[in-house]
Amino acid sequence: MRAILDSESSWRLLLFPVVIGLLTTPSVALPLAGMLPEHVFAVWLCSAGLSILGYWMYIHAYGVGYRWIGSWMGGQGTTAELQRCLAWAQVPFIYIGLICLPVHFIFRDVLYPAMDIATILHPTPASLAALTRELSPTYTLINTLIALPCIYAYILSLKLMGEAHGFSAWKAFTTKLLAVALHIPIFGALFLIAIVMAFVLVMFTTVT
């Protein structure tokens, strides 16, 4: 693991987000394509682009965040090491994604039952009950089989972060928990700012 973190090849910081982003695209695009059949190409294109961008931002932004939070517990990892850690941590998920890629299409009707936008925006007890009936035991079995290797891959990512920081996987897990906790005030502040801006916009448009 240390050899991975000491490597200077930066091209993997771009390659791995692209690959894992493309492999996770079906899980986003397939349900949306069913709801927007007239915009299938746009749905797939946007899903792929946003997935790749999301993983790229995760590696670079969270590399900084995990370096900062880990230092509170005595971690010695640099930002570059944490970014390489997050990039290489995607490799097990890439293998899982390659194996599961045909599953998305073979069991499309099971994994992504047909729904329309009205049902999502205005759910009713009847529509939710109908959706629950469509989630068959096969759905549960497939997701359980996918979840098991994902848990193992996540544990490997904790060990890799621990290697980067020079502490245990448990401290790496605590680092990630603290990162999640820090999202609460950040998104809370953004939500309040959005409310204030919306109120100002409404007042401005009403006056004018």
PDB file of C-alpha atoms in Angstrom:
ATOM      1  CA  MET A   1       0.000   0.000   0.000  1.00  0.00           C
ATOM      2  CA  ARG A   2       2.836   2.404   0.785  1.00  0.00           C
ATOM      3  CA  ALA A   3       4.267   1.944  -2.705  1.00  0.00           C
ATOM      4  CA  ILE A   4       0.911   3.031  -4.142  1.00  0.00           C
ATOM      5  CA  LEU A   5       0.851   6.162  -2.016  1.00  0.00           C
ATOM      6  CA  ASP A   6       4.468   7.028  -2.860  1.00  0.00           C
ATOM      7  CA  SER A   7       3.927   6.749  -6.610  1.00  0.00           C
ATOM      8  CA  GLU A   8       4.076  10.008  -8.540  1.00  0.00           C
ATOM      9  CA  SER A   9       1.813   9.025 -11.447  1.00  0.00           C
ATOM     10  CA  SER A  10      -0.937  11.632 -11.510  1.00  0.00           C
ATOM     11  CA  TRP A  11      -2.744  10.253 -14.570  1.00  0.00           C
ATOM     12  CA  ARG A  12      -4.576   7.765 -12.344  1.00  0.00           C
ATOM     13  CA  LEU A  13      -6.231  10.694 -10.560  1.00  0.00           C
ATOM     14  CA  LEU A  14      -8.017  11.312 -13.851  1.00  0.00           C
ATOM     15  CA  LEU A  15      -8.365   7.760 -15.172  1.00  0.00           C
ATOM     16  CA  PHE A  16      -9.969   6.137 -12.120  1.00  0.00           C
ATOM     17  CA  PRO A  17     -12.753   8.756 -11.730  1.00  0.00           C
ATOM     18  CA  VAL A  18     -13.560   8.417 -15.437  1.00  0.00           C
ATOM     19  CA  VAL A  19     -13.772   4.619 -15.261  1.00  0.00           C
ATOM     20  CA  ILE A  20     -15.787   4.382 -12.043  1.00  0.00           C
ATOM     21  CA  GLY A  21     -17.997   7.253 -13.228  1.00  0.00           C
ATOM     22  CA  LEU A  22     -18.831   5.424 -16.455  1.00  0.00           C
ATOM     23  CA  LEU A  23     -19.480   2.162 -14.597  1.00  0.00           C
ATOM     24  CA  THR A  24     -21.929   3.823 -12.193  1.00  0.00           C
ATOM     25  CA  THR A  25     -23.739   5.683 -14.978  1.00  0.00           C
ATOM     26  CA  PRO A  26     -26.324   2.903 -15.616  1.00  0.00           C
ATOM     27  CA  SER A  27     -27.582   3.054 -12.028  1.00  0.00           C
ATOM     28  CA  VAL A  28     -28.416   6.737 -12.592  1.00  0.00           C
ATOM     29  CA  ALA A  29     -29.405   6.754 -16.260  1.00  0.00           C
ATOM     30  CA  LEU A  30     -31.629   3.662 -16.432  1.00  0.00           C
ATOM     31  CA  PRO A  31     -34.327   4.845 -13.989  1.00  0.00           C
ATOM     32  CA  LEU A  32     -34.253   8.377 -15.427  1.00  0.00           C
ATOM     33  CA  ALA A  33     -34.405   7.127 -19.026  1.00  0.00           C
ATOM     34  CA  GLY A  34     -37.569   5.226 -18.165  1.00  0.00           C
ATOM     35  CA  MET A  35     -39.195   8.426 -16.888  1.00  0.00           C
ATOM     36  CA  LEU A  36     -37.928  10.583 -19.761  1.00  0.00           C
ATOM     37  CA  PRO A  37     -38.118   8.302 -22.826  1.00  0.00           C
ATOM     38  CA  GLU A  38     -37.994  11.248 -25.228  1.00  0.00           C
ATOM     39  CA  HIS A  39     -34.631  12.413 -23.816  1.00  0.00           C
ATOM     40  CA  VAL A  40     -32.738   9.123 -23.485  1.00  0.00           C
ATOM     41  CA  PHE A  41     -29.505  10.343 -25.105  1.00  0.00           C
ATOM     42  CA  ALA A  42     -29.424  13.511 -22.994  1.00  0.00           C
ATOM     43  CA  VAL A  43     -30.112  11.497 -19.853  1.00  0.00           C
ATOM     44  CA  TRP A  44     -27.221   9.115 -20.526  1.00  0.00           C
ATOM     45  CA  LEU A  45     -24.869  11.940 -21.502  1.00  0.00           C
ATOM     46  CA  CYS A  46     -25.677  14.038 -18.439  1.00  0.00           C
ATOM     47  CA  SER A  47     -25.541  11.013 -16.113  1.00  0.00           C
ATOM     48  CA  ALA A  48     -22.097  10.016 -17.389  1.00  0.00           C
ATOM     49  CA  GLY A  49     -20.762  13.570 -17.209  1.00  0.00           C
ATOM     50  CA  LEU A  50     -22.075  14.217 -13.709  1.00  0.00           C
ATOM     51  CA  SER A  51     -20.876  10.834 -12.430  1.00  0.00           C
ATOM     52  CA  ILE A  52     -17.351  11.417 -13.730  1.00  0.00           C
ATOM     53  CA  LEU A  53     -17.297  14.984 -12.415  1.00  0.00           C
ATOM     54  CA  GLY A  54     -18.621  13.838  -9.042  1.00  0.00           C
ATOM     55  CA  TYR A  55     -15.900  11.218  -8.556  1.00  0.00           C
ATOM     56  CA  TRP A  56     -13.196  13.626  -9.775  1.00  0.00           C
ATOM     57  CA  MET A  57     -14.355  16.275  -7.288  1.00  0.00           C
ATOM     58  CA  TYR A  58     -14.587  13.625  -4.552  1.00  0.00           C
ATOM     59  CA  ILE A  59     -10.949  12.592  -5.016  1.00  0.00           C
ATOM     60  CA  HIS A  60      -9.563  16.127  -5.121  1.00  0.00           C
ATOM     61  CA  ALA A  61     -11.812  17.929  -2.639  1.00  0.00           C
ATOM     62  CA  TYR A  62     -12.067  15.122  -0.095  1.00  0.00           C
ATOM     63  CA  GLY A  63      -8.328  14.520  -0.365  1.00  0.00           C
ATOM     64  CA  VAL A  64      -7.911  17.969   1.151  1.00  0.00           C
ATOM     65  CA  GLY A  65     -10.680  17.392   3.689  1.00  0.00           C
ATOM     66  CA  TYR A  66      -9.472  13.989   4.872  1.00  0.00           C
ATOM     67  CA  ARG A  67      -5.913  15.288   5.182  1.00  0.00           C
ATOM     68  CA  TRP A  68      -7.156  18.150   7.345  1.00  0.00           C
ATOM     69  CA  ILE A  69      -9.495  16.072   9.533  1.00  0.00           C
ATOM     70  CA  GLY A  70      -6.988  13.211   9.872  1.00  0.00           C
ATOM     71  CA  SER A  71      -4.367  15.649  11.150  1.00  0.00           C
ATOM     72  CA  TRP A  72      -6.591  16.276  14.185  1.00  0.00           C
ATOM     73  CA  MET A  73      -5.902  12.684  15.251  1.00  0.00           C
ATOM     74  CA  GLY A  74      -2.190  12.786  14.541  1.00  0.00           C
ATOM     75  CA  GLY A  75      -2.335  11.792  10.883  1.00  0.00           C
ATOM     76  CA  GLN A  76       0.776  12.563   8.855  1.00  0.00           C
ATOM     77  CA  GLY A  77      -0.612  12.125   5.326  1.00  0.00           C
ATOM     78  CA  THR A  78      -0.172  14.864   2.739  1.00  0.00           C
ATOM     79  CA  THR A  79      -2.913  16.105   0.434  1.00  0.00           C
ATOM     80  CA  ALA A  80      -1.274  14.352  -2.536  1.00  0.00           C
ATOM     81  CA  GLU A  81      -1.117  11.046  -0.604  1.00  0.00           C
ATOM     82  CA  LEU A  82      -4.774  11.291   0.414  1.00  0.00           C
ATOM     83  CA  GLN A  83      -5.814  12.058  -3.152  1.00  0.00           C
ATOM     84  CA  ARG A  84      -3.875   9.028  -4.407  1.00  0.00           C
ATOM     85  CA  CYS A  85      -5.452   7.014  -1.583  1.00  0.00           C
ATOM     86  CA  LEU A  86      -8.976   7.970  -2.693  1.00  0.00           C
ATOM     87  CA  ALA A  87      -8.127   7.311  -6.340  1.00  0.00           C
ATOM     88  CA  TRP A  88      -6.679   3.847  -5.713  1.00  0.00           C
ATOM     89  CA  ALA A  89      -9.531   3.036  -3.323  1.00  0.00           C
ATOM     90  CA  GLN A  90     -11.797   3.078  -6.393  1.00  0.00           C
ATOM     91  CA  VAL A  91      -9.983   0.095  -7.965  1.00  0.00           C
ATOM     92  CA  PRO A  92     -11.947  -2.606  -6.053  1.00  0.00           C
ATOM     93  CA  PHE A  93     -15.169  -0.766  -6.881  1.00  0.00           C
ATOM     94  CA  ILE A  94     -14.117  -0.691 -10.534  1.00  0.00           C
ATOM     95  CA  TYR A  95     -13.804  -4.497 -10.550  1.00  0.00           C
ATOM     96  CA  ILE A  96     -17.181  -4.792  -8.824  1.00  0.00           C
ATOM     97  CA  GLY A  97     -18.664  -2.391 -11.360  1.00  0.00           C
ATOM     98  CA  LEU A  98     -17.277  -4.393 -14.291  1.00  0.00           C
ATOM     99  CA  ILE A  99     -18.746  -7.616 -12.923  1.00  0.00           C
ATOM    100  CA  CYS A 100     -22.101  -6.006 -12.154  1.00  0.00           C
ATOM    101  CA  LEU A 101     -22.389  -4.014 -15.381  1.00  0.00           C
ATOM    102  CA  PRO A 102     -24.430  -6.681 -17.249  1.00  0.00           C
ATOM    103  CA  VAL A 103     -26.687  -7.071 -14.204  1.00  0.00           C
ATOM    104  CA  HIS A 104     -28.069  -3.541 -14.676  1.00  0.00           C
ATOM    105  CA  PHE A 105     -29.372  -4.456 -18.120  1.00  0.00           C
ATOM    106  CA  ILE A 106     -30.309  -8.120 -17.601  1.00  0.00           C
ATOM    107  CA  PHE A 107     -32.370  -7.308 -14.497  1.00  0.00           C
ATOM    108  CA  ARG A 108     -33.392  -3.799 -15.508  1.00  0.00           C
ATOM    109  CA  ASP A 109     -37.095  -4.346 -14.829  1.00  0.00           C
ATOM    110  CA  VAL A 110     -36.311  -5.755 -11.388  1.00  0.00           C
ATOM    111  CA  LEU A 111     -33.766  -3.147 -10.274  1.00  0.00           C
ATOM    112  CA  TYR A 112     -35.472  -0.121 -11.806  1.00  0.00           C
ATOM    113  CA  PRO A 113     -39.248  -0.605 -11.782  1.00  0.00           C
ATOM    114  CA  ALA A 114     -41.167   1.749 -14.065  1.00  0.00           C
ATOM    115  CA  MET A 115     -42.164   5.008 -12.399  1.00  0.00           C
ATOM    116  CA  ASP A 116     -43.319   8.354 -13.713  1.00  0.00           C
ATOM    117  CA  ILE A 117     -42.296  11.776 -12.502  1.00  0.00           C
ATOM    118  CA  ALA A 118     -45.739  12.481 -11.038  1.00  0.00           C
ATOM    119  CA  THR A 119     -45.423   9.462  -8.743  1.00  0.00           C
ATOM    120  CA  ILE A 120     -42.066  10.692  -7.454  1.00  0.00           C
ATOM    121  CA  LEU A 121     -43.117  14.316  -6.975  1.00  0.00           C
ATOM    122  CA  HIS A 122     -46.553  13.492  -5.542  1.00  0.00           C
ATOM    123  CA  PRO A 123     -46.421  10.017  -3.977  1.00  0.00           C
ATOM    124  CA  THR A 124     -49.596   8.511  -2.614  1.00  0.00           C
ATOM    125  CA  PRO A 125     -50.076   5.512  -0.304  1.00  0.00           C
ATOM    126  CA  ALA A 126     -51.420   3.535  -3.262  1.00  0.00           C
ATOM    127  CA  SER A 127     -48.450   4.333  -5.517  1.00  0.00           C
ATOM    128  CA  LEU A 128     -45.949   3.562  -2.750  1.00  0.00           C
ATOM    129  CA  ALA A 129     -47.686   0.248  -2.058  1.00  0.00           C
ATOM    130  CA  ALA A 130     -47.556  -0.619  -5.764  1.00  0.00           C
ATOM    131  CA  LEU A 131     -43.832   0.207  -5.880  1.00  0.00           C
ATOM    132  CA  THR A 132     -43.184  -1.946  -2.819  1.00  0.00           C
ATOM    133  CA  ARG A 133     -44.890  -4.894  -4.506  1.00  0.00           C
ATOM    134  CA  GLU A 134     -42.646  -4.443  -7.545  1.00  0.00           C
ATOM    135  CA  LEU A 135     -39.497  -4.709  -5.411  1.00  0.00           C
ATOM    136  CA  SER A 136     -39.314  -8.488  -5.595  1.00  0.00           C
ATOM    137  CA  PRO A 137     -37.076 -10.840  -3.573  1.00  0.00           C
ATOM    138  CA  THR A 138     -34.773 -10.857  -6.619  1.00  0.00           C
ATOM    139  CA  TYR A 139     -34.235  -7.134  -6.094  1.00  0.00           C
ATOM    140  CA  THR A 140     -33.186  -7.723  -2.477  1.00  0.00           C
ATOM    141  CA  LEU A 141     -30.954 -10.657  -3.414  1.00  0.00           C
ATOM    142  CA  ILE A 142     -29.116  -8.774  -6.173  1.00  0.00           C
ATOM    143  CA  ASN A 143     -28.488  -5.727  -3.991  1.00  0.00           C
ATOM    144  CA  THR A 144     -27.303  -7.916  -1.109  1.00  0.00           C
ATOM    145  CA  LEU A 145     -24.831  -9.738  -3.370  1.00  0.00           C
ATOM    146  CA  ILE A 146     -23.543  -6.404  -4.642  1.00  0.00           C
ATOM    147  CA  ALA A 147     -23.334  -4.908  -1.141  1.00  0.00           C
ATOM    148  CA  LEU A 148     -21.106  -7.664   0.283  1.00  0.00           C
ATOM    149  CA  PRO A 149     -18.043  -7.035  -1.936  1.00  0.00           C
ATOM    150  CA  CYS A 150     -18.666  -3.277  -1.628  1.00  0.00           C
ATOM    151  CA  ILE A 151     -18.332  -3.552   2.158  1.00  0.00           C
ATOM    152  CA  TYR A 152     -15.041  -5.417   1.734  1.00  0.00           C
ATOM    153  CA  ALA A 153     -13.824  -2.770  -0.748  1.00  0.00           C
ATOM    154  CA  TYR A 154     -14.785  -0.048   1.728  1.00  0.00           C
ATOM    155  CA  ILE A 155     -12.725  -1.733   4.463  1.00  0.00           C
ATOM    156  CA  LEU A 156      -9.750  -1.827   2.090  1.00  0.00           C
ATOM    157  CA  SER A 157     -10.195   1.902   1.472  1.00  0.00           C
ATOM    158  CA  LEU A 158     -10.042   2.491   5.244  1.00  0.00           C
ATOM    159  CA  LYS A 159      -6.802   0.507   5.472  1.00  0.00           C
ATOM    160  CA  LEU A 160      -5.376   2.542   2.611  1.00  0.00           C
ATOM    161  CA  MET A 161      -6.307   5.820   4.302  1.00  0.00           C
ATOM    162  CA  GLY A 162      -4.821   4.538   7.537  1.00  0.00           C
ATOM    163  CA  GLU A 163      -1.584   3.772   5.690  1.00  0.00           C
ATOM    164  CA  ALA A 164      -1.545   7.284   4.233  1.00  0.00           C
ATOM    165  CA  HIS A 165      -2.017   8.910   7.632  1.00  0.00           C
ATOM    166  CA  GLY A 166       0.068   6.437   9.610  1.00  0.00           C
ATOM    167  CA  PHE A 167      -2.740   5.312  11.900  1.00  0.00           C
ATOM    168  CA  SER A 168      -5.295   2.499  12.191  1.00  0.00           C
ATOM    169  CA  ALA A 169      -8.260   1.761   9.966  1.00  0.00           C
ATOM    170  CA  TRP A 170     -10.515   2.615  12.907  1.00  0.00           C
ATOM    171  CA  LYS A 171      -9.101   6.135  13.004  1.00  0.00           C
ATOM    172  CA  ALA A 172      -9.627   6.313   9.254  1.00  0.00           C
ATOM    173  CA  PHE A 173     -13.265   5.346   9.840  1.00  0.00           C
ATOM    174  CA  THR A 174     -13.535   8.084  12.501  1.00  0.00           C
ATOM    175  CA  THR A 175     -12.074  10.543  10.006  1.00  0.00           C
ATOM    176  CA  LYS A 176     -14.813   9.709   7.526  1.00  0.00           C
ATOM    177  CA  LEU A 177     -17.497   9.976  10.220  1.00  0.00           C
ATOM    178  CA  LEU A 178     -16.237  13.429  11.189  1.00  0.00           C
ATOM    179  CA  ALA A 179     -16.301  14.430   7.528  1.00  0.00           C
ATOM    180  CA  VAL A 180     -19.950  13.360   7.337  1.00  0.00           C
ATOM    181  CA  ALA A 181     -20.734  15.289  10.531  1.00  0.00           C
ATOM    182  CA  LEU A 182     -19.136  18.433   9.101  1.00  0.00           C
ATOM    183  CA  HIS A 183     -21.531  18.258   6.156  1.00  0.00           C
ATOM    184  CA  ILE A 184     -24.461  19.046   8.474  1.00  0.00           C
ATOM    185  CA  PRO A 185     -23.502  22.653   9.388  1.00  0.00           C
ATOM    186  CA  ILE A 186     -22.168  23.303   5.871  1.00  0.00           C
ATOM    187  CA  PHE A 187     -25.335  22.221   4.106  1.00  0.00           C
ATOM    188  CA  GLY A 188     -27.410  23.805   6.854  1.00  0.00           C
ATOM    189  CA  ALA A 189     -25.715  27.147   6.228  1.00  0.00           C
ATOM    190  CA  LEU A 190     -26.184  26.775   2.466  1.00  0.00           C
ATOM    191  CA  PHE A 191     -29.869  25.979   3.041  1.00  0.00           C
ATOM    192  CA  LEU A 192     -30.330  29.101   5.152  1.00  0.00           C
ATOM    193  CA  ILE A 193     -28.535  31.217   2.551  1.00  0.00           C
ATOM    194  CA  ALA A 194     -30.789  29.768  -0.148  1.00  0.00           C
ATOM    195  CA  ILE A 195     -33.895  30.635   1.918  1.00  0.00           C
ATOM    196  CA  VAL A 196     -32.690  34.203   2.474  1.00  0.00           C
ATOM    197  CA  MET A 197     -31.862  34.634  -1.221  1.00  0.00           C
ATOM    198  CA  ALA A 198     -35.262  33.231  -2.220  1.00  0.00           C
ATOM    199  CA  PHE A 199     -37.003  35.599   0.224  1.00  0.00           C
ATOM    200  CA  VAL A 200     -35.052  38.588  -1.125  1.00  0.00           C
ATOM    201  CA  LEU A 201     -35.846  37.545  -4.691  1.00  0.00           C
ATOM    202  CA  VAL A 202     -39.562  37.261  -3.900  1.00  0.00           C
ATOM    203  CA  MET A 203     -39.562  40.650  -2.165  1.00  0.00           C
ATOM    204  CA  PHE A 204     -37.679  42.244  -5.046  1.00  0.00           C
ATOM    205  CA  THR A 205     -39.984  40.847  -7.711  1.00  0.00           C
ATOM    206  CA  THR A 206     -43.049  41.805  -5.674  1.00  0.00           C
ATOM    207  CA  VAL A 207     -41.885  45.405  -5.270  1.00  0.00           C
ATOM    208  CA  THR A 208     -40.960  45.814  -8.905  1.00  0.00           C
TER     209      THR A 208
END
